[in-house]
Coordinates of C-alpha atoms in Angstrom, one line a residue:
X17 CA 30.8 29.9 -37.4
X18 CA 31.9 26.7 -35.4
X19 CA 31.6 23.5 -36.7
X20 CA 31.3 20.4 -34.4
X21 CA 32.1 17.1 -36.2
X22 CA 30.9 14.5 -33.8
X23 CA 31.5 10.2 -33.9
X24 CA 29.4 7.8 -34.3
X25 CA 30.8 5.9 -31.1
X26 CA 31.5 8.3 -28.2
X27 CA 29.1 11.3 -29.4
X28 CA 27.5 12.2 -26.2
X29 CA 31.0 12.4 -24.9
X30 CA 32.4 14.7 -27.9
X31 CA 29.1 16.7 -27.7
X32 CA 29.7 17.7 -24.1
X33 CA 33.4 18.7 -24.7
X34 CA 32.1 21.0 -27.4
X35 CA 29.0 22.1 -26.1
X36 CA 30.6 23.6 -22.4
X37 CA 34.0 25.8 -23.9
X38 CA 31.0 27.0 -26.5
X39 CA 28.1 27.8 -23.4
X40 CA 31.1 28.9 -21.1
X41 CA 31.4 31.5 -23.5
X42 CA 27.9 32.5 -24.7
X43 CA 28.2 31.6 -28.3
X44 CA 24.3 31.5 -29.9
X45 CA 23.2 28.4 -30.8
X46 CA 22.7 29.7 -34.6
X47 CA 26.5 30.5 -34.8
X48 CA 27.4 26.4 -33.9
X49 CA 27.5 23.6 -36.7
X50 CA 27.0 20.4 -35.6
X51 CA 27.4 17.1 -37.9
X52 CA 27.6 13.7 -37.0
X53 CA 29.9 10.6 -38.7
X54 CA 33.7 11.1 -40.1
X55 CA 32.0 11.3 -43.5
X56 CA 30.3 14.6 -43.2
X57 CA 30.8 17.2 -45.9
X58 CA 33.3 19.6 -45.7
X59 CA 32.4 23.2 -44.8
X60 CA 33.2 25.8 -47.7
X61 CA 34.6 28.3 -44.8
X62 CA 37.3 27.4 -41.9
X63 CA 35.5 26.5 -38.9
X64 CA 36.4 28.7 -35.7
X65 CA 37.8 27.1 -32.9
X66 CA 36.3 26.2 -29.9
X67 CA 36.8 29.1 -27.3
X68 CA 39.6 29.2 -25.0
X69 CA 39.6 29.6 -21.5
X70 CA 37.1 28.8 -18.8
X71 CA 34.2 31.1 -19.3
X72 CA 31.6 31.6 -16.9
X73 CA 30.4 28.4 -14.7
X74 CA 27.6 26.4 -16.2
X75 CA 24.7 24.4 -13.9
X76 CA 22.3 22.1 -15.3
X77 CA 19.9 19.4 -13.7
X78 CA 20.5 15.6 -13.7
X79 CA 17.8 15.0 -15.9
X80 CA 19.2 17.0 -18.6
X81 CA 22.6 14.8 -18.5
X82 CA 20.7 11.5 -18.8
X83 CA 18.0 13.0 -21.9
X84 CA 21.1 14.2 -23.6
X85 CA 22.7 10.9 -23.0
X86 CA 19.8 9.7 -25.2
X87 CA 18.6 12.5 -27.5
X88 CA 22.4 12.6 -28.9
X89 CA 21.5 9.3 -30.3
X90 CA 18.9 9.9 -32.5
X91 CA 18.9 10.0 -36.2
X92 CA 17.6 13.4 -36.8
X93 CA 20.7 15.7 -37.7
X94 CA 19.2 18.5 -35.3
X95 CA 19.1 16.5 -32.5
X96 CA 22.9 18.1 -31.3
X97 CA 21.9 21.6 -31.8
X98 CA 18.7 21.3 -30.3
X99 CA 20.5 20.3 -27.4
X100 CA 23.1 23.0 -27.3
X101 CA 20.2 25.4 -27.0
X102 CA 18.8 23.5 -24.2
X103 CA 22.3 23.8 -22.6
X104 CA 21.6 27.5 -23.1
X105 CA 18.6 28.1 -21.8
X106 CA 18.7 26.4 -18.9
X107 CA 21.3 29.0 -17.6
X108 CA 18.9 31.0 -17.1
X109 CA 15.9 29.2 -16.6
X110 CA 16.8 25.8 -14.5
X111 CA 13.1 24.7 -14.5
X112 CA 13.1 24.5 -18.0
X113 CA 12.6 20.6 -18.7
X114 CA 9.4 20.8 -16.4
X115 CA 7.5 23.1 -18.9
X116 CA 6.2 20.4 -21.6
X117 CA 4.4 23.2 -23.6
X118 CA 7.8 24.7 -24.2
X119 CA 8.8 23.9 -28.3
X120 CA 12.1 22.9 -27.9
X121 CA 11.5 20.8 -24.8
X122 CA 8.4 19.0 -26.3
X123 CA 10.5 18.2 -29.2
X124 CA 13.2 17.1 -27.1
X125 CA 11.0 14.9 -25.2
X126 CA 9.7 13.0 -28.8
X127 CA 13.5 12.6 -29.5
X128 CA 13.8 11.3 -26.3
X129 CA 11.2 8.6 -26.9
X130 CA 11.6 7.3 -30.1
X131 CA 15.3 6.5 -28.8
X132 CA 14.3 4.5 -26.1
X133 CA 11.7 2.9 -27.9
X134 CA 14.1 1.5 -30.4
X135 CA 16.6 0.7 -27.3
X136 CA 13.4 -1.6 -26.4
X137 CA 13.0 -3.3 -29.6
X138 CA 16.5 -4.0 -29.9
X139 CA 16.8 -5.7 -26.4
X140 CA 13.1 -7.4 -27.7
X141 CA 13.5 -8.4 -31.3
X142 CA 17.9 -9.4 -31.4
X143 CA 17.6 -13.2 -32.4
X144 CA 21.4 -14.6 -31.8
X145 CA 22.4 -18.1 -34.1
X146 CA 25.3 -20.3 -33.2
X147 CA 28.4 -20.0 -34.5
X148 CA 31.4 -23.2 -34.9
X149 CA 33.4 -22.6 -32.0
X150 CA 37.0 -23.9 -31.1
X151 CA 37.3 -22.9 -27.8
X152 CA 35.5 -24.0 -24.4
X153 CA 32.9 -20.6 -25.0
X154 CA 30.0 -20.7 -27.6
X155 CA 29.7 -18.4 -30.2
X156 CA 26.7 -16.6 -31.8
X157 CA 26.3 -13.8 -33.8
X158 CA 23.2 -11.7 -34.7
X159 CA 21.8 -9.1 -37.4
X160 CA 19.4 -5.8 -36.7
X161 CA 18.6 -2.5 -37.9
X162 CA 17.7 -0.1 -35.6
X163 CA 16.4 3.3 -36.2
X164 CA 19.0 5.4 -34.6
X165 CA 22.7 4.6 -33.5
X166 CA 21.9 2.8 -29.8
X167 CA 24.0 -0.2 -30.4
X168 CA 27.1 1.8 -28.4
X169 CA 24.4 2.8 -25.6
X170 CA 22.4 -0.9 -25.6
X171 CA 25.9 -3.4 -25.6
X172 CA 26.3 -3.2 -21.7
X173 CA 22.2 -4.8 -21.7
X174 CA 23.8 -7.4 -23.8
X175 CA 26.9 -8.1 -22.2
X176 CA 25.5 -8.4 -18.5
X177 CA 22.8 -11.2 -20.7
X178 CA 24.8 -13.2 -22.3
X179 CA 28.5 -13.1 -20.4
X180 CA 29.1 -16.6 -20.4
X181 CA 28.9 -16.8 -24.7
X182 CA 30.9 -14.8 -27.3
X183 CA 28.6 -13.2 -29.7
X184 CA 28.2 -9.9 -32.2
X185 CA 25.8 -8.1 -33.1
X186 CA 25.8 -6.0 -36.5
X187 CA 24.2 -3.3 -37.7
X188 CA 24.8 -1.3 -40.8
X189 CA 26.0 1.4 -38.8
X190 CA 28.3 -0.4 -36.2
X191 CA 28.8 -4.0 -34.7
X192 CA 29.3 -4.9 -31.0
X193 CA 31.9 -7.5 -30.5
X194 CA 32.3 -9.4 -27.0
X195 CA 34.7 -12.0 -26.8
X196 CA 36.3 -13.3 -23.8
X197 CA 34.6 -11.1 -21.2
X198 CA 35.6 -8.1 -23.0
X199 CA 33.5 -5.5 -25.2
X200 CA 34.5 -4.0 -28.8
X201 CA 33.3 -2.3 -31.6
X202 CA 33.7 -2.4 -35.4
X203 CA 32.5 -0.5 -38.6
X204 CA 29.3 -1.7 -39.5
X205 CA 28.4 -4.2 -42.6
X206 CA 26.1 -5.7 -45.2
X207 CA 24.2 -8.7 -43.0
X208 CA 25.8 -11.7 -43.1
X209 CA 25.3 -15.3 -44.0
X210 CA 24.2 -16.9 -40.8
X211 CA 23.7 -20.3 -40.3
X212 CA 20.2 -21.9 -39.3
X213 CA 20.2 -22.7 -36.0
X214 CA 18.9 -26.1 -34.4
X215 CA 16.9 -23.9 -31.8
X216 CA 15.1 -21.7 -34.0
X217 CA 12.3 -24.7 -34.9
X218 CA 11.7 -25.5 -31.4
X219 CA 11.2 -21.5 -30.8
X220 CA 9.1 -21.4 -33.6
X221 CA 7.0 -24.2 -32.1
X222 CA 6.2 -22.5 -29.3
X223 CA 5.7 -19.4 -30.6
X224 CA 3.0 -20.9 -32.9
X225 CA 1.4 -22.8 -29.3
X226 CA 0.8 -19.6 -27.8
X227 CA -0.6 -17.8 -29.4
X228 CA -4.5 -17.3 -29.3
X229 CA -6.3 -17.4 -32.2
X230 CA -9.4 -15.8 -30.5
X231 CA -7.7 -12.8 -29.7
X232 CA -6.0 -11.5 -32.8
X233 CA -5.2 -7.3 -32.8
X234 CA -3.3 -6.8 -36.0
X235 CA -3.0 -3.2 -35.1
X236 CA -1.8 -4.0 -31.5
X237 CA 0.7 -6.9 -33.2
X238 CA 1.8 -4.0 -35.2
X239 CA 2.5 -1.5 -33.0
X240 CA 4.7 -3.7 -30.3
X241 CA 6.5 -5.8 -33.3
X242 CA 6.5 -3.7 -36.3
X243 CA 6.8 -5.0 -39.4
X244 CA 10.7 -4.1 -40.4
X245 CA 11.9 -6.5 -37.9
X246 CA 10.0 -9.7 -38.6
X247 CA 12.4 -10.6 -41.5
X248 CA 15.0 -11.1 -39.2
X249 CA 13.1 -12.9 -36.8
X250 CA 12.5 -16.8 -37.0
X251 CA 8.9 -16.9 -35.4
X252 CA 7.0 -14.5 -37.4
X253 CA 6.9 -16.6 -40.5
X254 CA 4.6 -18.8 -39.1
X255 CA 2.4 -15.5 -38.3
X256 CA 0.5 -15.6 -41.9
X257 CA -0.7 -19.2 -41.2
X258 CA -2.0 -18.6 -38.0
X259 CA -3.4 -15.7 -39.0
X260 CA -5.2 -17.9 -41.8
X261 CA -6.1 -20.7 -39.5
X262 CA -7.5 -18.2 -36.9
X263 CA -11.2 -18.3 -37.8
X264 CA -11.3 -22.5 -37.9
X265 CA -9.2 -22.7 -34.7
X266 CA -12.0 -20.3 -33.0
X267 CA -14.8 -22.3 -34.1
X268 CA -12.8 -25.5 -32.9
X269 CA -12.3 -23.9 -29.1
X270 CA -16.0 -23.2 -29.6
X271 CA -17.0 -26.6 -30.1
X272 CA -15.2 -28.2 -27.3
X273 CA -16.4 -25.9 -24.7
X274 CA -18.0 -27.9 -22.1
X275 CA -22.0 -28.8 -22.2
X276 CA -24.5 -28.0 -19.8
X277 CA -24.1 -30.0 -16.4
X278 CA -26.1 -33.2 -16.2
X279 CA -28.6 -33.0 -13.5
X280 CA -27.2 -35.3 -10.8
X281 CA -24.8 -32.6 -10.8
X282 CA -27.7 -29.8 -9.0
X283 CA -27.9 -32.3 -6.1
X284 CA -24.0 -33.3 -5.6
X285 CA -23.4 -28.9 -5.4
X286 CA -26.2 -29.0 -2.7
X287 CA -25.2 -31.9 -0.6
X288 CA -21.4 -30.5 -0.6
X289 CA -22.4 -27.1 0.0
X290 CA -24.7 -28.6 2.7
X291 CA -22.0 -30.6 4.4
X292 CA -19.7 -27.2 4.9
X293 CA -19.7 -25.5 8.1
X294 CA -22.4 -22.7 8.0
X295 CA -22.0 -19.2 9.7
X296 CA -24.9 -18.3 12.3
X297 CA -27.6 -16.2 10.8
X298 CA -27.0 -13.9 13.8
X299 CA -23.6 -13.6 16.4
X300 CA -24.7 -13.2 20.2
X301 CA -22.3 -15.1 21.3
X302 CA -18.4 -15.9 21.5
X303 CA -19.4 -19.1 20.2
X304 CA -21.3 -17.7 17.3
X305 CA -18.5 -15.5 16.8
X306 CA -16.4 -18.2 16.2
X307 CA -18.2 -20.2 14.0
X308 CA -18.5 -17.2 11.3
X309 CA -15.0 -16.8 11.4
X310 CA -14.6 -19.9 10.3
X311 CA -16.3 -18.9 6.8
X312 CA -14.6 -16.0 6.9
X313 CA -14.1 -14.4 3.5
X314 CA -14.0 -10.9 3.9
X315 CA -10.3 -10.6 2.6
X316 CA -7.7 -13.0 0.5
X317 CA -6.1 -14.3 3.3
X318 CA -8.7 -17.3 3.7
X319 CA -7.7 -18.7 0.4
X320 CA -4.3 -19.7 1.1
X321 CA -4.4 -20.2 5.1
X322 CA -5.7 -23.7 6.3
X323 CA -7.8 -22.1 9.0
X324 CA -9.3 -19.3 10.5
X325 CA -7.4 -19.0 14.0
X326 CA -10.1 -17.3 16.6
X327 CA -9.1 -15.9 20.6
X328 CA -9.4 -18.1 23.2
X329 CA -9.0 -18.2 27.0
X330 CA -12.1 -17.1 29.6
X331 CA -14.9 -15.3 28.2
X332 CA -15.1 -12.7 31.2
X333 CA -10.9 -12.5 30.8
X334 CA -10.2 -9.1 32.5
X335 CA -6.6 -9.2 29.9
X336 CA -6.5 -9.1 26.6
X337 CA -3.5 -9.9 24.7
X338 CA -4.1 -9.0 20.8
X339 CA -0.6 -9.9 18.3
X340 CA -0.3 -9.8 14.3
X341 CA -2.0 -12.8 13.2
X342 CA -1.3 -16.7 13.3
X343 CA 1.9 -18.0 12.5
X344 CA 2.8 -21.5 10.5
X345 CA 1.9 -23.8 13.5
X346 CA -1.2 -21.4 14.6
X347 CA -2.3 -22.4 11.1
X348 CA -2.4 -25.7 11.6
X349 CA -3.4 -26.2 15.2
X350 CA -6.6 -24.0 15.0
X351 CA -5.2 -22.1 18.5
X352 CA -3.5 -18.8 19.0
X353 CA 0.2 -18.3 20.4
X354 CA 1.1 -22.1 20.2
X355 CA 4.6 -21.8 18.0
X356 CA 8.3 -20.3 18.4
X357 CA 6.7 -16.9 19.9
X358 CA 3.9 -18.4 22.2
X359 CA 6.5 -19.9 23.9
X360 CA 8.7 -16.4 24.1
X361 CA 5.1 -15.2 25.2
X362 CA 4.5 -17.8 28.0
X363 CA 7.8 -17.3 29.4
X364 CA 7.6 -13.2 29.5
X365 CA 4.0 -14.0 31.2
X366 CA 5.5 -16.2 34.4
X367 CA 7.9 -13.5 34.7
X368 CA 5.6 -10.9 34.6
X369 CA 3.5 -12.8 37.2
X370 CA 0.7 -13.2 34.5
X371 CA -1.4 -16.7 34.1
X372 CA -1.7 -17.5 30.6
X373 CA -5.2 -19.3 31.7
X374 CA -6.6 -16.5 32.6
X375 CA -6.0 -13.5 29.7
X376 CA -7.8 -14.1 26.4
X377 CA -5.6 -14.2 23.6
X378 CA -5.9 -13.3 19.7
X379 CA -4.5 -11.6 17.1
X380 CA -5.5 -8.8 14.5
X381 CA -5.4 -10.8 11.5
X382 CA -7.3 -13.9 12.0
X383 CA -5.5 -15.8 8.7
X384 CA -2.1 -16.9 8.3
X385 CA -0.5 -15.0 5.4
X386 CA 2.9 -15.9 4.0
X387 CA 4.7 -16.3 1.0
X388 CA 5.9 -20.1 -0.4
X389 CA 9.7 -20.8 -0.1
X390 CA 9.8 -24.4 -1.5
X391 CA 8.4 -26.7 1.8
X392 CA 8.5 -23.3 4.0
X393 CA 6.1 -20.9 4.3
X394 CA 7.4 -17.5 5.1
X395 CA 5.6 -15.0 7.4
X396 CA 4.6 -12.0 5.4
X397 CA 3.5 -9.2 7.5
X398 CA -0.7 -8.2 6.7
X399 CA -1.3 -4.9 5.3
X400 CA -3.6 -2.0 6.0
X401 CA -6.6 -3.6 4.3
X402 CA -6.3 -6.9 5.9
X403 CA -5.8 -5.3 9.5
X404 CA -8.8 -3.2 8.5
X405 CA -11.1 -6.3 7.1
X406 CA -10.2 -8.2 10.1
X407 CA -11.1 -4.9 12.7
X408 CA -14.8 -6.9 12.8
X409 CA -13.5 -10.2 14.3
X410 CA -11.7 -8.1 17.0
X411 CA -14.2 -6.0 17.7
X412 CA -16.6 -8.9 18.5
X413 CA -14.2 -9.8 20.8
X414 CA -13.2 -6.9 22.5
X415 CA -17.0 -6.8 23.0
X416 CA -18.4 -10.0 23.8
X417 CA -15.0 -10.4 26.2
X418 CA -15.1 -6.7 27.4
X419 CA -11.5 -6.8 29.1
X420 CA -10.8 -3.6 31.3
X421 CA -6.8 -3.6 29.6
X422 CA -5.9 -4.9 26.6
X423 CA -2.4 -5.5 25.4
X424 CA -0.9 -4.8 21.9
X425 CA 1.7 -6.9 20.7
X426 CA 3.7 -4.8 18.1
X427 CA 2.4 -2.4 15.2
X428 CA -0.4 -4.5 13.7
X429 CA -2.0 -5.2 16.9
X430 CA -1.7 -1.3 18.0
X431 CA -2.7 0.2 14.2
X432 CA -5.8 -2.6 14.8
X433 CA -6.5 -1.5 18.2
X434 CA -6.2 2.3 18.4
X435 CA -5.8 3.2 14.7
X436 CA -2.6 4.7 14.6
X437 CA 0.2 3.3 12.6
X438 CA 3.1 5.4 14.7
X439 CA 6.3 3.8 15.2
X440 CA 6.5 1.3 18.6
X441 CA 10.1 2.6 19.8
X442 CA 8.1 5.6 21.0
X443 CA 5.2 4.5 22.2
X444 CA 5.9 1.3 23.4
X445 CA 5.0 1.1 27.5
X446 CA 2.3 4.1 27.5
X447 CA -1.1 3.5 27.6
X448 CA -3.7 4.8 25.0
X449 CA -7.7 5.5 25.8
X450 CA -9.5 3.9 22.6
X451 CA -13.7 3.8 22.6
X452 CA -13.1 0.0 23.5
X453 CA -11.0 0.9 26.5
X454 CA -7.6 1.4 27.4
X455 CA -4.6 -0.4 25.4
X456 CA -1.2 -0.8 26.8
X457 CA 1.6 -1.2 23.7
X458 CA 4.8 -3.4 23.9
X459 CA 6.5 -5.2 21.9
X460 CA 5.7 -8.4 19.5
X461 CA 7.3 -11.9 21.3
X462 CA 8.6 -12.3 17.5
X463 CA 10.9 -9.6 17.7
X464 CA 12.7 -11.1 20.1
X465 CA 13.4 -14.3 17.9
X466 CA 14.6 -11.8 15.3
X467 CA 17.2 -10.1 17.1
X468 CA 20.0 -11.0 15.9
X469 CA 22.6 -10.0 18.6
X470 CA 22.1 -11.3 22.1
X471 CA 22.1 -8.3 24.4
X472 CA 19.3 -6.8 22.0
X473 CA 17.4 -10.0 22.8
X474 CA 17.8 -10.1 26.3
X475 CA 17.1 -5.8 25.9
X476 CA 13.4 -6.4 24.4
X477 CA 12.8 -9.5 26.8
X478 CA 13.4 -7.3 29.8
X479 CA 10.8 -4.6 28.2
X480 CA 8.4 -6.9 26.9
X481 CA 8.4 -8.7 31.0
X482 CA 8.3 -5.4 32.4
X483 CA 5.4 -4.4 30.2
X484 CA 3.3 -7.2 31.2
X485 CA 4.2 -7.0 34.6
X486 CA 2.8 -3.3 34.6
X487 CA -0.5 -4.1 32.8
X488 CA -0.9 -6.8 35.8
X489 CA -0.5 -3.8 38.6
X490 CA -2.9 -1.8 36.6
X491 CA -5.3 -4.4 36.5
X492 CA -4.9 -4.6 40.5
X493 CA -5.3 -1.3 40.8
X494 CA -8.3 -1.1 38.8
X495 CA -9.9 -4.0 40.8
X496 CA -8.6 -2.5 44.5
X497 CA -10.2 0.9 43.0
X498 CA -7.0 2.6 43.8
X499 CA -6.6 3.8 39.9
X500 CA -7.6 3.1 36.7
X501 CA -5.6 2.1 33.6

């Protein structure tokens, strides 16, 4: 029989040296003891020791590493051996942790849980006090009880939260110490006398100003903060009187709902609704095209965007030029390719030979989305469902206009177009048939005012010219009847 005594700090580390001489050399997992802490019993026989030599080559999955990483931790006094058998199995059966109805690896998997559960109460429900300090750093110090011996495993979570303080934490099994930047541990104790701390009123104040009388689920409460923490934790004595003010603080919110409108309030909804621009009960026209877009709602984007942003240029335009969406200053002029890439636009266009007056112009997306940095607001690119939402607008377009080329700028513009999401650096430059007619792809004027490096600039300025140069020859040819686009 081999017995395995294993610490209560660096176990997972003593179980592997153990567990691979042992599974090397095929010992059963019923001829292996394992015990954990320096005070376990003594066996009544000599243990054998561990097997020499290198034994055949053992193989196991990641996965197993990182549950046995955890499963070592927990309480139960099986959890090593059960463990060791895995080891064992799973030399002959790799697939092993994938069968959940298997026993051993159901059990291991609610050994599994219950330890990281309690690694996420301890990380929730640690409540640090202040300490007298002489130095420059504060010092605080903290008491909790976990289920199973995590403190070793949970310190780093600690120590990358609170670097800048010395603090402790004890436990009856173990305290972590970390003290000048660097990490220790120490025998565990009885909890000690800590100090109130100034803080703990104004927590409790706020604690007691959240919470919602009107939604009370003792069970719920229960099961995220059970009960054997909340006498270490400042806020939940003020849970009991809540809980008994609960019913008069509901009847309270009750009362001060709000009434019934008065009746000058029917007409002021009517007059504003009346003074907002209304959509045409039916779209014949560009114009009326326009004007429902303006009342657009048929995605989020019209929330947060100050406009709608429709095409414009001549309504019998034989080029269409279709990009993302607006940008910041398309947002707040109302007009389409007025900003930082307009202007990359306009000057690919006189290179190409293209007149700006005559294309129509537009974009996919007909809102501005973007997220808030401070004063800024920072393009964010539309997804699949706005492109999709907004496929009506364009289509209007493409059929009221009824261009005989149309030109995508960049991925939304070609996934809007021709439905295919492909990546540009391969199709940019061909031509693709779409019901609506053909579509020429090339590259978003934006890009170029995100290369970083020069030549890559210049590289996609040259292509995006080039491109627009070629859908003017194909528009001649079309008109001269010598080919068709």
């Amino acid at each position: 029989m081999h017995r395995v005594v294993l610490p209560e700090t660096g176990s997972f580390a003593a179980w592997r040296d153990a567990a691979r001489p042992l599974a090397a050399h095929g010992v059963p997992a019923g001829d292996v003891e394992w015990v954990v802490g320096e005070a376990a019993a003594p066996s009544l026989f000599a243990p054998e020791p561990l097997p020499a030599g290198e034994g055949r080559a053992l193989t196991v999955p990641k996965g197993f590493v990182e549950l046995a990483e955890r499963v070592i931790l927990h309480r139960d006094p099986a959890a090593p051996g059960l463990l060791y058998e895995a080891l064992l199995r799973l030399q002959s059966r790799r697939g092993l942790l994938a069968d959940a109805g298997d026993p051993l690896v159901r059990r291991l998997g609610m050994l599994d849980k219950a330890v990281r559960r309690d690694i996420h109460k301890m990380r929730a429900f640690v409540r640090f006090r202040e300490l007298p300090a002489d130095g420059p750093r504060r010092r605080f110090a903290a008491w909790f009880e976990p289920e199973h011996r995590i403190v070793e495993a949970n310190a780093g979570f600690f120590c990358r939260r609170f670097a800048d303080m010395d603090w402790a934490i004890h436990t009856p099994d173990l305290s972590a110490i970390w003290q000048d930047g660097a990490l220790s541990f120490a025998p565990g104790a009885p909890r000690p006398d800590l100090p109130d701390d100034a803080a703990e009123a104004l927590w409790a104040t706020y604690f007691a100003n959240i919470f919602n009388p009107a939604r009370i689920k003792l069970g719920s409460m229960r099961q995220h903060m059970p009960l054997k923490y909340w006498k270490n934790m400042p806020e939940t004595g003020q849970i009991p009187a809540m809980l008994a003010a609960a019913e008069g603080r509901v009847r309270a919110m009750q009362a001060a709902q709000a009434t019934a409108a008065p009746a000058r309030a029917a007409a002021i909804t009517q007059r504003t609704r009346a003074a907002m621009p209304q959509p045409p009960a039916r779209i014949e026209t560009l114009a009326d095209a326009r004007a429902a877009c303006a009342a657009c709602t048929r995605c989020d984007l019209c929330h947060a965007a100050t406009q709608s942003v429709f095409g414009e240029g001549p309504e019998d335009a034989a080029l269409m030029l279709v990009g993302e969406q607006p940008g910041d200053q398309e947002d707040l002029a109302g007009r389409p390719f007025v900003g930082p890439a307009g202007q990359v636009l306009d000057r690919a266009m006189a290179a190409a030979g293209v007149e700006r007056e005559g294309a129509w112009l537009t974009n996919a997306v007909k809102h501005f989305k973007f997220v808030p940095r401070g004063k800024r607001r920072l393009h964010q690119r539309p997804n699949a469902g706005e492109v999709q939402a907004c496929r009506w607008w364009l289509g209007l377009e493409r059929q009221h206009v009824a261009p005989r080329l149309t030109v995508a700028l960049g991925a939304t513009a070609a996934l809007a177009l021709t439905g295919r999401g492909d990546a540009m650096t391969r199709r940019r430059g061909s031509v693709e048939a779409t019901p609506d007619g053909p579509v020429l792809l090339t590259w978003h004027p934006s890009l170029i005012l995100r290369r970083p490096d020069a030549a890559e600039a210049e590289a996609a300025m040259a292509e995006l010219t080039a491109d627009l140069a070629r859908a003017r020859e194909l528009l001649a040819e079309r008109a001269s009847g010598s080919g068709s686009p």
